[in-house]
Amino acid sequence: AEYDLLVLNGVVVTDQETGNFDIAVKDGKIAKVVPRGSFDGAKATKTIDAEGAMVMPGGIDAHVHLAEPALFGKGQSADNYESGTRSAISGGTTTLITFAPQRKSEPSLLAALEATHALARDNCYTDYSFHLICSNAGPQAISEFKALREAGISSLKIYMTYLQDSEILDVLFEARKQKIVTMIHAENGAIIDWTIKKLEEKKLFAPKYHATSHPPVAEIEATYRAVSLSEFIDVPILIVHVSSPAAAKHISDAQKRGLPVYAETCPQYLFLTRKDLDKPGFEGAKCVCSPPPREGEQDHEGIWQGLEDGTFTVLSSDHCPFIYDNTEIGKKSCIDSEYPNGHFKYIPNGCPGVETRLSLAFSANRLKLQKFVEVTSTNAAKLYGLYPRKGALLAGVSDADLTIWYPDGTKEFELTNSMLHHNVDYTPYEGRTMKQWPRYTVLRGEVVWAKDEGGLVASKKGFGQFLKRDASSLAGSRSQEEWNVENF
Ligand code: URP
Ligand code: ZN
Ligand code: ZN
Ligand code: ZN
């Protein structure tokens, strides 16, 4: 046959345009994108009739934790590379960038990279890459940035809760030289720890006090400090999982001043609130993440606005699911003899969401379609050095990664956890009315998810490939010259 796959009668949406186009795929790549009807009579091994539905570049989720030890709280990661990528592909996401965590006691980043490769290799349903988590920013880690770039890693994440500002400057300084994007978890650790002590003195341990101990001001302060450190070194940063509109304001102010400050938000800051942490019994624990869901509608509104106006570059899941039940002690991991009713500080932080990210945002019907593609796919590819192989539908250039939806108005349903493919027994979005779900997911020309034909194509485990990444194609340092202390 002339082509491996034809996708006919779709409304193709990219970040750039929307139109009635047919798509031909050959050898895993987009071969042609042409006006509807152009392929009449063409021969293909497989044909999908999109029946007028939206066809988009495959989703890219650039913030996913799989098989990582808990950083805050006690618990075991629920998803490994197999179950996490299986969940992703079933929700229309074809590329994940997960984290390779360096332990504080481990001076090397390259060792963390190798260990994470071993977990992912031959296990993935999606294509994948890693951001290194730099927990120990000592001289060995810093000296390895160059080798990381050679190994195809062009981003790393740091926690302001763990690193001193001087260590952050060390990281940013070398990141500038090596053209690495530094992702920053911006919360003030002292405010958090101090508030936890105050709550403990009053014996306030319920899950909702997690939100009390991570107040907006902890995020707002750290965000402005991160912007300042990045401005001083003149290096791009990405503030991860922004929850507070006031923190977003610091980011958009920096952007208006021309600084290469990028930002990410997540569905939990669009759909959950602090009240979700106050559900009865242990239910509230399921929505504990850092930063926590904020007060209410006004916060959601501010975050949606940030997506619309470009303050946020990407909408990622921050999928970070935990198993709470500790088989060794036969109880939930936040429950021990000292805290028989549990303690919020031992609830592991993070929620599942890799499978629901696209459908939640699409069903909300809030973003213009091209903006939706930009923040859920294209911008992640650009920011993290995968564009235009990923995040685009450029003939002869882009991988044939597609998310194909249902025709308008045919797929309203109530979300339940039993529909999902992660290894967790809950979703924070249980019972929500969804207007859409991906009907097909295509990775490099292979149909890996076909909802009406049995769903997941199980034989595709291991089809996912490691992606070597280049430097970001979004704006970098403002000056091309070497950083010189005398300039400041
Ligand atoms: O609560 C969260 N977000 N857990 C994952 C770790 C992180 O900081 O992203
Ligand atoms: Zn974080
Ligand atoms: Zn809302
Ligand atoms: Zn995270």
Short mmCIF file of C-alpha atoms and ligand atoms in Angstrom, two decimals:
data_model
loop_
_atom_site.label_atom_id
_atom_site.label_comp_id
_atom_site.label_asym_id
_atom_site.label_seq_id
_atom_site.Cartn_x
_atom_site.Cartn_y
_atom_site.Cartn_z
CA ALA A 1 0.00 0.00 0.00
CA GLU A 2 0.99 3.57 -0.64
CA TYR A 3 0.42 4.58 3.00
CA ASP A 4 0.43 2.78 6.35
CA LEU A 5 -2.47 4.79 7.74
CA LEU A 6 -5.02 7.30 6.48
CA VAL A 7 -7.06 9.46 8.86
CA LEU A 8 -10.00 10.79 6.87
CA ASN A 9 -12.82 13.26 7.51
CA GLY A 10 -11.28 14.86 10.57
CA VAL A 11 -11.16 18.47 11.66
CA VAL A 12 -7.43 18.81 12.14
CA VAL A 13 -6.40 21.20 14.90
CA THR A 14 -2.83 22.26 15.55
CA ASP A 15 -1.56 25.25 17.50
CA GLN A 16 -1.40 27.07 14.14
CA GLU A 17 -4.61 26.22 12.27
CA THR A 18 -7.91 24.37 12.16
CA GLY A 19 -9.33 22.82 9.00
CA ASN A 20 -10.94 19.91 7.20
CA PHE A 21 -7.85 17.89 6.37
CA ASP A 22 -7.01 14.26 5.69
CA ILE A 23 -3.74 12.84 7.00
CA ALA A 24 -1.52 10.17 5.48
CA VAL A 25 1.09 8.32 7.52
CA LYS A 26 4.09 6.40 6.24
CA ASP A 27 6.89 4.79 8.27
CA GLY A 28 5.73 6.34 11.52
CA LYS A 29 5.84 9.91 10.18
CA ILE A 30 3.21 12.35 8.96
CA ALA A 31 3.49 11.99 5.16
CA LYS A 32 0.79 14.42 3.99
CA VAL A 33 -1.84 16.75 5.43
CA VAL A 34 -4.16 17.72 2.58
CA PRO A 35 -7.72 19.05 2.06
CA ARG A 36 -10.48 16.57 2.85
CA GLY A 37 -11.20 14.22 -0.05
CA SER A 38 -7.72 14.38 -1.60
CA PHE A 39 -7.05 10.70 -0.86
CA ASP A 40 -10.08 9.34 -2.75
CA GLY A 41 -8.86 6.06 -4.22
CA ALA A 42 -5.54 6.03 -2.31
CA LYS A 43 -4.43 2.69 -0.86
CA ALA A 44 -3.53 2.31 2.81
CA THR A 45 -2.96 -0.62 5.15
CA LYS A 46 -5.38 0.94 7.65
CA THR A 47 -7.93 3.73 7.46
CA ILE A 48 -9.60 5.62 10.31
CA ASP A 49 -12.78 7.56 9.55
CA ALA A 50 -12.78 10.43 12.06
CA GLU A 51 -16.42 11.21 11.17
CA GLY A 52 -15.92 14.93 11.54
CA ALA A 53 -14.21 14.72 14.93
CA MET A 54 -11.18 16.74 16.04
CA VAL A 55 -7.76 15.29 15.19
CA MET A 56 -4.83 16.75 17.11
CA PRO A 57 -1.13 16.15 17.63
CA GLY A 58 -0.77 13.55 20.40
CA GLY A 59 -0.86 14.93 23.92
CA ILE A 60 2.46 15.57 25.65
CA ASP A 61 2.50 15.41 29.43
CA ALA A 62 5.73 16.94 30.65
CA HIS A 63 5.21 16.45 34.39
CA VAL A 64 4.68 12.85 35.48
CA HIS A 65 6.09 10.91 38.44
CA LEU A 66 6.41 7.14 37.94
CA ALA A 67 8.08 4.64 40.25
CA GLU A 68 9.55 7.42 42.40
CA PRO A 69 9.96 7.29 46.16
CA ALA A 70 7.65 9.70 48.04
CA LEU A 71 9.33 13.03 48.63
CA PHE A 72 6.82 14.40 51.11
CA GLY A 73 4.98 11.97 53.35
CA LYS A 74 5.05 8.20 53.48
CA GLY A 75 3.79 5.89 50.76
CA GLN A 76 4.75 3.89 47.74
CA SER A 77 4.39 5.04 44.14
CA ALA A 78 1.30 3.39 42.70
CA ASP A 79 2.35 3.53 39.06
CA ASN A 80 5.44 2.16 37.40
CA TYR A 81 6.45 2.79 33.80
CA GLU A 82 4.12 0.14 32.48
CA SER A 83 0.94 1.18 34.29
CA GLY A 84 1.64 4.91 34.06
CA THR A 85 2.27 4.97 30.31
CA ARG A 86 -0.67 2.58 29.78
CA SER A 87 -2.87 5.10 31.57
CA ALA A 88 -1.43 7.98 29.54
CA ILE A 89 -2.03 6.41 26.16
CA SER A 90 -5.62 5.49 27.11
CA GLY A 91 -6.24 9.19 27.73
CA GLY A 92 -4.74 10.43 24.45
CA THR A 93 -1.20 11.24 25.61
CA THR A 94 1.58 9.89 23.39
CA THR A 95 4.69 11.38 25.02
CA LEU A 96 5.60 11.63 28.69
CA ILE A 97 8.46 13.43 30.32
CA THR A 98 8.81 11.79 33.71
CA PHE A 99 11.34 12.41 36.47
CA ALA A 100 14.63 10.72 37.18
CA PRO A 101 15.12 11.43 40.89
CA GLN A 102 18.56 11.92 42.39
CA ARG A 103 18.61 11.04 46.07
CA LYS A 104 20.07 13.59 48.46
CA SER A 105 22.66 11.02 49.54
CA GLU A 106 23.69 10.35 45.92
CA PRO A 107 26.12 12.91 44.47
CA SER A 108 25.60 11.84 40.83
CA LEU A 109 22.85 12.80 38.41
CA LEU A 110 24.08 10.37 35.76
CA ALA A 111 23.56 7.47 38.17
CA ALA A 112 19.96 8.61 38.68
CA LEU A 113 19.51 8.77 34.91
CA GLU A 114 20.82 5.23 34.44
CA ALA A 115 18.62 3.86 37.23
CA THR A 116 15.54 5.46 35.68
CA HIS A 117 16.39 4.21 32.19
CA ALA A 118 16.41 0.70 33.63
CA LEU A 119 12.88 1.18 35.02
CA ALA A 120 11.48 2.50 31.73
CA ARG A 121 13.27 0.43 29.13
CA ASP A 122 10.93 -1.94 27.20
CA ASN A 123 8.05 -1.08 29.53
CA CYS A 124 6.47 1.98 27.94
CA TYR A 125 3.33 2.44 25.87
CA THR A 126 4.25 6.08 25.18
CA ASP A 127 7.43 7.70 23.95
CA TYR A 128 9.28 9.19 26.88
CA SER A 129 12.11 11.27 28.22
CA PHE A 130 13.24 12.32 31.69
CA HIS A 131 13.81 15.52 33.62
CA LEU A 132 16.53 15.00 36.22
CA ILE A 133 15.52 15.95 39.76
CA CYS A 134 18.58 17.59 41.27
CA SER A 135 18.31 16.98 45.04
CA ASN A 136 22.01 17.23 45.74
CA ALA A 137 23.47 20.19 43.84
CA GLY A 138 27.05 19.48 44.85
CA PRO A 139 30.05 19.83 42.54
CA GLN A 140 29.67 16.37 41.02
CA ALA A 141 26.06 16.96 39.97
CA ILE A 142 26.90 20.37 38.51
CA SER A 143 29.86 18.92 36.61
CA GLU A 144 27.53 16.35 35.00
CA PHE A 145 25.17 18.83 33.31
CA LYS A 146 27.21 18.69 30.11
CA ALA A 147 27.07 14.90 29.97
CA LEU A 148 23.32 15.04 30.61
CA ARG A 149 22.89 17.20 27.51
CA GLU A 150 24.92 14.70 25.52
CA ALA A 151 22.62 11.96 26.83
CA GLY A 152 19.62 13.90 25.47
CA ILE A 153 18.42 15.51 28.70
CA SER A 154 17.82 19.26 28.47
CA SER A 155 15.84 19.98 31.64
CA LEU A 156 16.02 19.42 35.36
CA LYS A 157 13.86 20.11 38.37
CA ILE A 158 14.81 21.62 41.70
CA TYR A 159 12.83 22.16 44.90
CA MET A 160 13.18 25.52 46.62
CA THR A 161 11.98 23.72 49.74
CA TYR A 162 15.25 21.72 49.76
CA LEU A 163 17.97 23.78 48.11
CA GLN A 164 19.51 26.97 49.49
CA ASP A 165 19.42 30.01 47.22
CA SER A 166 23.20 29.71 46.80
CA GLU A 167 22.76 26.14 45.53
CA ILE A 168 20.00 27.29 43.20
CA LEU A 169 22.38 29.90 41.79
CA ASP A 170 24.97 27.15 41.18
CA VAL A 171 22.37 25.15 39.27
CA LEU A 172 21.11 28.12 37.24
CA PHE A 173 24.62 29.26 36.39
CA GLU A 174 25.62 25.91 34.91
CA ALA A 175 22.17 25.43 33.32
CA ARG A 176 22.74 28.69 31.44
CA LYS A 177 26.05 27.38 30.05
CA GLN A 178 24.60 24.04 28.99
CA LYS A 179 21.24 25.39 27.72
CA ILE A 180 19.24 23.43 30.23
CA VAL A 181 15.75 24.51 31.33
CA THR A 182 15.45 24.51 35.12
CA MET A 183 12.02 23.60 36.45
CA ILE A 184 11.41 25.09 39.85
CA HIS A 185 9.09 23.87 42.60
CA ALA A 186 8.44 27.24 44.19
CA GLU A 187 7.34 27.04 47.81
CA ASN A 188 8.95 28.60 50.87
CA GLY A 189 10.07 25.64 53.00
CA ALA A 190 10.41 27.65 56.20
CA ILE A 191 6.81 28.86 56.07
CA ILE A 192 5.65 25.26 55.54
CA ASP A 193 7.74 23.74 58.34
CA TRP A 194 6.94 26.53 60.79
CA THR A 195 3.20 26.25 60.11
CA ILE A 196 3.28 22.46 60.51
CA LYS A 197 4.78 22.96 63.98
CA LYS A 198 2.06 25.44 64.92
CA LEU A 199 -0.63 22.99 63.74
CA GLU A 200 1.00 20.13 65.65
CA GLU A 201 1.03 22.17 68.85
CA LYS A 202 -2.75 22.39 68.49
CA LYS A 203 -3.02 18.70 67.51
CA LEU A 204 -4.55 19.57 64.15
CA PHE A 205 -3.71 16.59 61.95
CA ALA A 206 -6.60 16.18 59.48
CA PRO A 207 -5.84 16.14 55.73
CA LYS A 208 -7.23 19.66 55.27
CA TYR A 209 -4.37 21.06 57.36
CA HIS A 210 -2.04 20.14 54.55
CA ALA A 211 -3.54 23.13 52.71
CA THR A 212 -3.15 25.31 55.82
CA SER A 213 0.53 24.40 56.00
CA HIS A 214 1.12 25.27 52.33
CA PRO A 215 -0.47 28.74 52.17
CA PRO A 216 -0.57 30.78 48.94
CA VAL A 217 2.00 33.20 50.32
CA ALA A 218 4.59 30.39 50.53
CA GLU A 219 4.13 29.92 46.79
CA ILE A 220 3.92 33.63 45.98
CA GLU A 221 7.13 34.48 47.82
CA ALA A 222 9.10 31.60 46.34
CA THR A 223 7.83 32.34 42.83
CA TYR A 224 9.04 35.91 42.99
CA ARG A 225 12.37 34.73 44.42
CA ALA A 226 12.73 32.19 41.59
CA VAL A 227 12.03 34.92 39.03
CA SER A 228 14.66 37.11 40.68
CA LEU A 229 17.33 34.40 40.72
CA SER A 230 16.62 33.61 37.06
CA GLU A 231 16.79 37.32 36.16
CA PHE A 232 20.12 37.65 37.94
CA ILE A 233 21.69 34.72 36.08
CA ASP A 234 19.77 35.53 32.85
CA VAL A 235 18.58 31.99 32.27
CA PRO A 236 15.21 30.47 31.35
CA ILE A 237 13.18 28.80 34.09
CA LEU A 238 9.82 27.07 34.25
CA ILE A 239 7.80 27.39 37.44
CA VAL A 240 6.03 24.05 37.84
CA HIS A 241 2.49 23.38 39.11
CA VAL A 242 1.41 26.98 39.74
CA SER A 243 -1.75 27.01 41.84
CA SER A 244 -2.16 30.61 42.90
CA PRO A 245 -3.24 33.46 40.61
CA ALA A 246 -1.13 35.85 42.68
CA ALA A 247 1.97 33.75 41.96
CA ALA A 248 0.94 33.76 38.29
CA LYS A 249 0.90 37.56 38.43
CA HIS A 250 4.60 37.61 39.36
CA ILE A 251 5.21 35.35 36.37
CA SER A 252 3.26 37.46 33.88
CA ASP A 253 4.96 40.62 35.18
CA ALA A 254 8.33 38.97 34.53
CA GLN A 255 7.19 37.91 31.06
CA LYS A 256 6.09 41.49 30.30
CA ARG A 257 9.61 42.59 31.18
CA GLY A 258 10.91 40.17 28.54
CA LEU A 259 12.36 37.60 30.94
CA PRO A 260 12.43 33.96 29.78
CA VAL A 261 10.18 32.84 32.65
CA TYR A 262 7.79 30.03 31.74
CA ALA A 263 5.10 28.43 33.83
CA GLU A 264 3.03 25.31 34.16
CA THR A 265 -0.32 24.62 35.75
CA CYS A 266 -2.26 21.40 36.29
CA PRO A 267 -5.92 20.22 36.28
CA GLN A 268 -6.03 20.04 40.09
CA TYR A 269 -5.76 23.85 40.16
CA LEU A 270 -8.64 24.18 37.69
CA PHE A 271 -11.03 21.62 39.15
CA LEU A 272 -10.28 20.97 42.83
CA THR A 273 -10.43 23.21 45.88
CA ARG A 274 -9.31 23.14 49.48
CA LYS A 275 -12.77 21.76 50.34
CA ASP A 276 -11.85 18.53 48.56
CA LEU A 277 -9.26 17.97 51.32
CA ASP A 278 -12.00 18.16 53.92
CA LYS A 279 -14.06 15.23 52.67
CA PRO A 280 -15.00 12.74 55.41
CA GLY A 281 -12.66 10.01 56.66
CA PHE A 282 -9.65 9.37 54.51
CA GLU A 283 -11.28 10.75 51.31
CA GLY A 284 -9.68 14.17 51.75
CA ALA A 285 -6.22 12.58 51.69
CA LYS A 286 -6.75 11.67 48.05
CA CYS A 287 -6.55 15.31 47.01
CA VAL A 288 -3.40 16.15 48.99
CA CYS A 289 -0.75 17.56 46.68
CA SER A 290 1.79 20.38 46.75
CA PRO A 291 0.95 23.13 46.22
CA PRO A 292 -2.56 22.24 47.43
CA PRO A 293 -5.78 23.02 45.57
CA ARG A 294 -6.73 26.59 46.50
CA GLU A 295 -9.79 28.34 47.91
CA GLY A 296 -12.41 28.27 45.17
CA GLU A 297 -13.85 29.54 41.91
CA GLN A 298 -11.86 32.78 41.84
CA ASP A 299 -8.62 30.84 41.91
CA HIS A 300 -9.80 28.51 39.16
CA GLU A 301 -10.82 31.53 37.12
CA GLY A 302 -7.40 33.14 37.55
CA ILE A 303 -5.64 29.97 36.44
CA TRP A 304 -7.88 29.58 33.36
CA GLN A 305 -7.11 33.18 32.48
CA GLY A 306 -3.40 32.47 32.76
CA LEU A 307 -3.81 29.62 30.28
CA GLU A 308 -5.77 31.84 27.90
CA ASP A 309 -3.40 34.80 28.04
CA GLY A 310 -0.19 32.79 27.71
CA THR A 311 1.15 33.19 31.25
CA PHE A 312 1.11 29.40 31.39
CA THR A 313 3.15 27.68 28.73
CA VAL A 314 1.98 24.17 29.55
CA LEU A 315 -0.88 22.30 31.21
CA SER A 316 0.64 19.12 32.70
CA SER A 317 -0.84 16.52 35.01
CA ASP A 318 1.74 16.26 37.84
CA HIS A 319 0.52 12.65 37.98
CA CYS A 320 1.98 11.39 41.26
CA PRO A 321 -0.14 8.55 42.65
CA PHE A 322 0.52 6.66 45.88
CA ILE A 323 -0.53 3.49 47.58
CA TYR A 324 -1.50 4.53 51.09
CA ASP A 325 -1.90 1.05 52.52
CA ASN A 326 1.35 -0.15 54.00
CA THR A 327 1.31 -3.95 54.00
CA GLU A 328 4.19 -4.14 56.47
CA ILE A 329 2.37 -2.28 59.22
CA GLY A 330 -1.10 -3.30 57.97
CA LYS A 331 -2.35 0.28 58.06
CA LYS A 332 -2.29 3.43 56.02
CA SER A 333 1.19 4.86 55.90
CA CYS A 334 0.18 8.12 57.60
CA ILE A 335 -1.23 6.16 60.55
CA ASP A 336 1.15 4.91 63.23
CA SER A 337 1.16 4.46 66.98
CA GLU A 338 1.96 8.12 67.50
CA TYR A 339 -0.88 9.28 65.21
CA PRO A 340 -3.62 6.64 65.34
CA ASN A 341 -5.96 8.84 63.28
CA GLY A 342 -3.28 9.81 60.80
CA HIS A 343 -1.29 12.98 60.32
CA PHE A 344 -1.45 15.20 57.25
CA LYS A 345 2.31 15.58 57.11
CA TYR A 346 2.65 11.82 56.46
CA ILE A 347 0.13 11.72 53.63
CA PRO A 348 2.23 11.37 50.50
CA ASN A 349 1.78 14.39 48.23
CA GLY A 350 0.36 13.93 44.76
CA CYS A 351 -2.71 12.88 42.79
CA PRO A 352 -3.27 10.64 39.78
CA GLY A 353 -4.17 12.48 36.57
CA VAL A 354 -2.15 11.42 33.55
CA GLU A 355 -5.18 9.79 31.91
CA THR A 356 -7.76 12.48 32.70
CA ARG A 357 -5.71 15.61 31.87
CA LEU A 358 -6.78 16.02 28.24
CA SER A 359 -10.41 15.03 28.65
CA LEU A 360 -10.98 17.22 31.70
CA ALA A 361 -9.58 20.27 29.95
CA PHE A 362 -11.29 19.49 26.65
CA SER A 363 -14.63 18.79 28.35
CA ALA A 364 -14.44 22.11 30.24
CA ASN A 365 -14.76 23.73 26.80
CA ARG A 366 -12.99 26.77 28.08
CA LEU A 367 -9.91 27.16 25.89
CA LYS A 368 -9.95 27.89 22.17
CA LEU A 369 -9.03 24.67 20.38
CA GLN A 370 -5.68 25.88 19.07
CA LYS A 371 -4.78 27.14 22.53
CA PHE A 372 -5.75 23.74 23.93
CA VAL A 373 -3.31 22.03 21.54
CA GLU A 374 -0.64 24.60 22.36
CA VAL A 375 -0.73 24.09 26.13
CA THR A 376 -1.32 20.33 26.14
CA SER A 377 1.13 19.38 23.39
CA THR A 378 3.00 21.85 21.19
CA ASN A 379 4.47 24.11 23.86
CA ALA A 380 5.79 21.17 25.87
CA ALA A 381 7.60 19.98 22.73
CA LYS A 382 9.06 23.45 22.15
CA LEU A 383 10.01 24.12 25.76
CA TYR A 384 11.73 20.78 26.26
CA GLY A 385 13.47 20.36 22.90
CA LEU A 386 11.20 17.88 21.11
CA TYR A 387 9.73 20.21 18.48
CA PRO A 388 8.87 19.66 15.61
CA ARG A 389 9.31 15.91 15.90
CA LYS A 390 6.57 16.05 18.54
CA GLY A 391 3.73 18.52 19.09
CA ALA A 392 3.21 19.23 15.38
CA LEU A 393 1.80 17.60 12.23
CA LEU A 394 4.43 18.70 9.73
CA ALA A 395 4.68 16.44 6.69
CA GLY A 396 7.98 14.61 6.46
CA VAL A 397 9.08 15.97 9.85
CA SER A 398 6.70 15.11 12.68
CA ASP A 399 6.07 11.70 14.18
CA ALA A 400 2.57 10.45 13.40
CA ASP A 401 1.27 10.91 16.95
CA LEU A 402 -2.44 11.69 16.99
CA THR A 403 -5.28 12.12 19.44
CA ILE A 404 -8.61 11.58 17.69
CA TRP A 405 -11.79 12.55 19.56
CA TYR A 406 -15.45 11.65 19.09
CA PRO A 407 -17.69 13.67 16.78
CA ASP A 408 -19.25 16.56 18.73
CA GLY A 409 -22.01 15.68 21.16
CA THR A 410 -21.67 11.90 21.02
CA LYS A 411 -19.65 11.12 24.11
CA GLU A 412 -21.06 12.61 27.30
CA PHE A 413 -20.56 10.30 30.30
CA GLU A 414 -19.81 10.23 33.99
CA LEU A 415 -16.20 9.55 34.88
CA THR A 416 -15.52 6.64 37.23
CA ASN A 417 -12.21 5.21 38.30
CA SER A 418 -13.10 1.81 36.84
CA MET A 419 -12.67 3.30 33.34
CA LEU A 420 -9.07 4.28 34.00
CA HIS A 421 -5.88 2.30 33.41
CA HIS A 422 -3.64 3.53 36.21
CA ASN A 423 -2.79 1.37 39.22
CA VAL A 424 -4.71 3.50 41.73
CA ASP A 425 -8.10 2.79 43.27
CA TYR A 426 -9.40 6.34 42.97
CA THR A 427 -9.56 9.42 40.81
CA PRO A 428 -10.06 12.87 42.37
CA TYR A 429 -12.53 13.49 39.51
CA GLU A 430 -14.93 10.63 40.29
CA GLY A 431 -18.47 11.35 39.12
CA ARG A 432 -17.60 14.36 36.96
CA THR A 433 -19.51 14.76 33.70
CA MET A 434 -17.14 14.48 30.75
CA LYS A 435 -18.12 15.65 27.29
CA GLN A 436 -15.27 13.93 25.48
CA TRP A 437 -12.75 11.13 25.60
CA PRO A 438 -10.14 10.16 23.00
CA ARG A 439 -11.54 7.59 20.57
CA TYR A 440 -8.16 6.72 19.08
CA THR A 441 -4.58 7.34 20.13
CA VAL A 442 -1.93 6.87 17.45
CA LEU A 443 1.79 6.67 18.27
CA ARG A 444 4.24 6.85 15.36
CA GLY A 445 1.51 5.58 13.03
CA GLU A 446 0.43 2.65 15.24
CA VAL A 447 -3.06 2.66 16.69
CA VAL A 448 -2.38 2.09 20.40
CA TRP A 449 -5.80 2.98 21.80
CA ALA A 450 -9.15 2.41 20.07
CA LYS A 451 -11.93 2.96 22.60
CA ASP A 452 -14.67 1.16 20.67
CA GLU A 453 -12.48 -1.76 19.66
CA GLY A 454 -11.41 -3.07 23.04
CA GLY A 455 -9.54 0.05 24.17
CA LEU A 456 -5.89 -0.45 24.87
CA VAL A 457 -3.86 -2.40 22.32
CA ALA A 458 -1.92 -4.46 24.84
CA SER A 459 0.65 -5.74 22.37
CA LYS A 460 2.07 -2.23 22.21
CA LYS A 461 3.82 -2.35 25.57
CA GLY A 462 7.47 -1.62 24.89
CA PHE A 463 6.68 0.22 21.64
CA GLY A 464 7.40 3.51 23.42
CA GLN A 465 10.88 4.86 22.73
CA PHE A 466 13.27 7.04 24.69
CA LEU A 467 13.48 10.49 23.09
CA LYS A 468 16.78 12.30 23.05
CA ARG A 469 16.03 15.96 23.46
CA ASP A 470 17.71 19.12 22.17
CA ALA A 471 17.86 22.52 23.79
CA SER A 472 14.55 24.35 24.21
CA SER A 473 13.34 26.18 21.12
CA LEU A 474 11.56 28.83 23.19
CA ALA A 475 13.45 32.00 24.04
CA GLY A 476 16.56 31.39 26.16
CA SER A 477 18.98 33.72 27.91
CA ARG A 478 18.61 37.30 26.75
CA SER A 479 22.32 37.84 26.28
CA GLN A 480 24.36 35.51 24.09
CA GLU A 481 27.52 36.45 25.94
CA GLU A 482 29.04 34.54 28.80
CA TRP A 483 27.73 35.56 32.21
CA ASN A 484 30.02 38.17 33.68
CA VAL A 485 29.73 39.25 37.29
CA GLU A 486 30.86 42.77 36.37
CA ASN A 487 27.69 43.26 34.32
CA PHE A 488 25.50 43.16 37.40
O1 URP B 1 2.30 16.97 45.39
C1 URP B 1 2.99 16.81 44.43
N1 URP B 1 2.98 17.66 43.43
N2 URP B 1 3.79 15.75 44.39
C2 URP B 1 4.72 15.50 43.43
C3 URP B 1 6.02 16.10 43.75
C4 URP B 1 6.12 17.47 43.20
O2 URP B 1 6.55 18.35 43.91
O3 URP B 1 5.81 17.70 42.03
ZN ZN B 2 6.95 19.90 42.64
ZN ZN B 3 -14.00 25.68 39.33
ZN ZN B 4 5.41 16.86 40.42
#
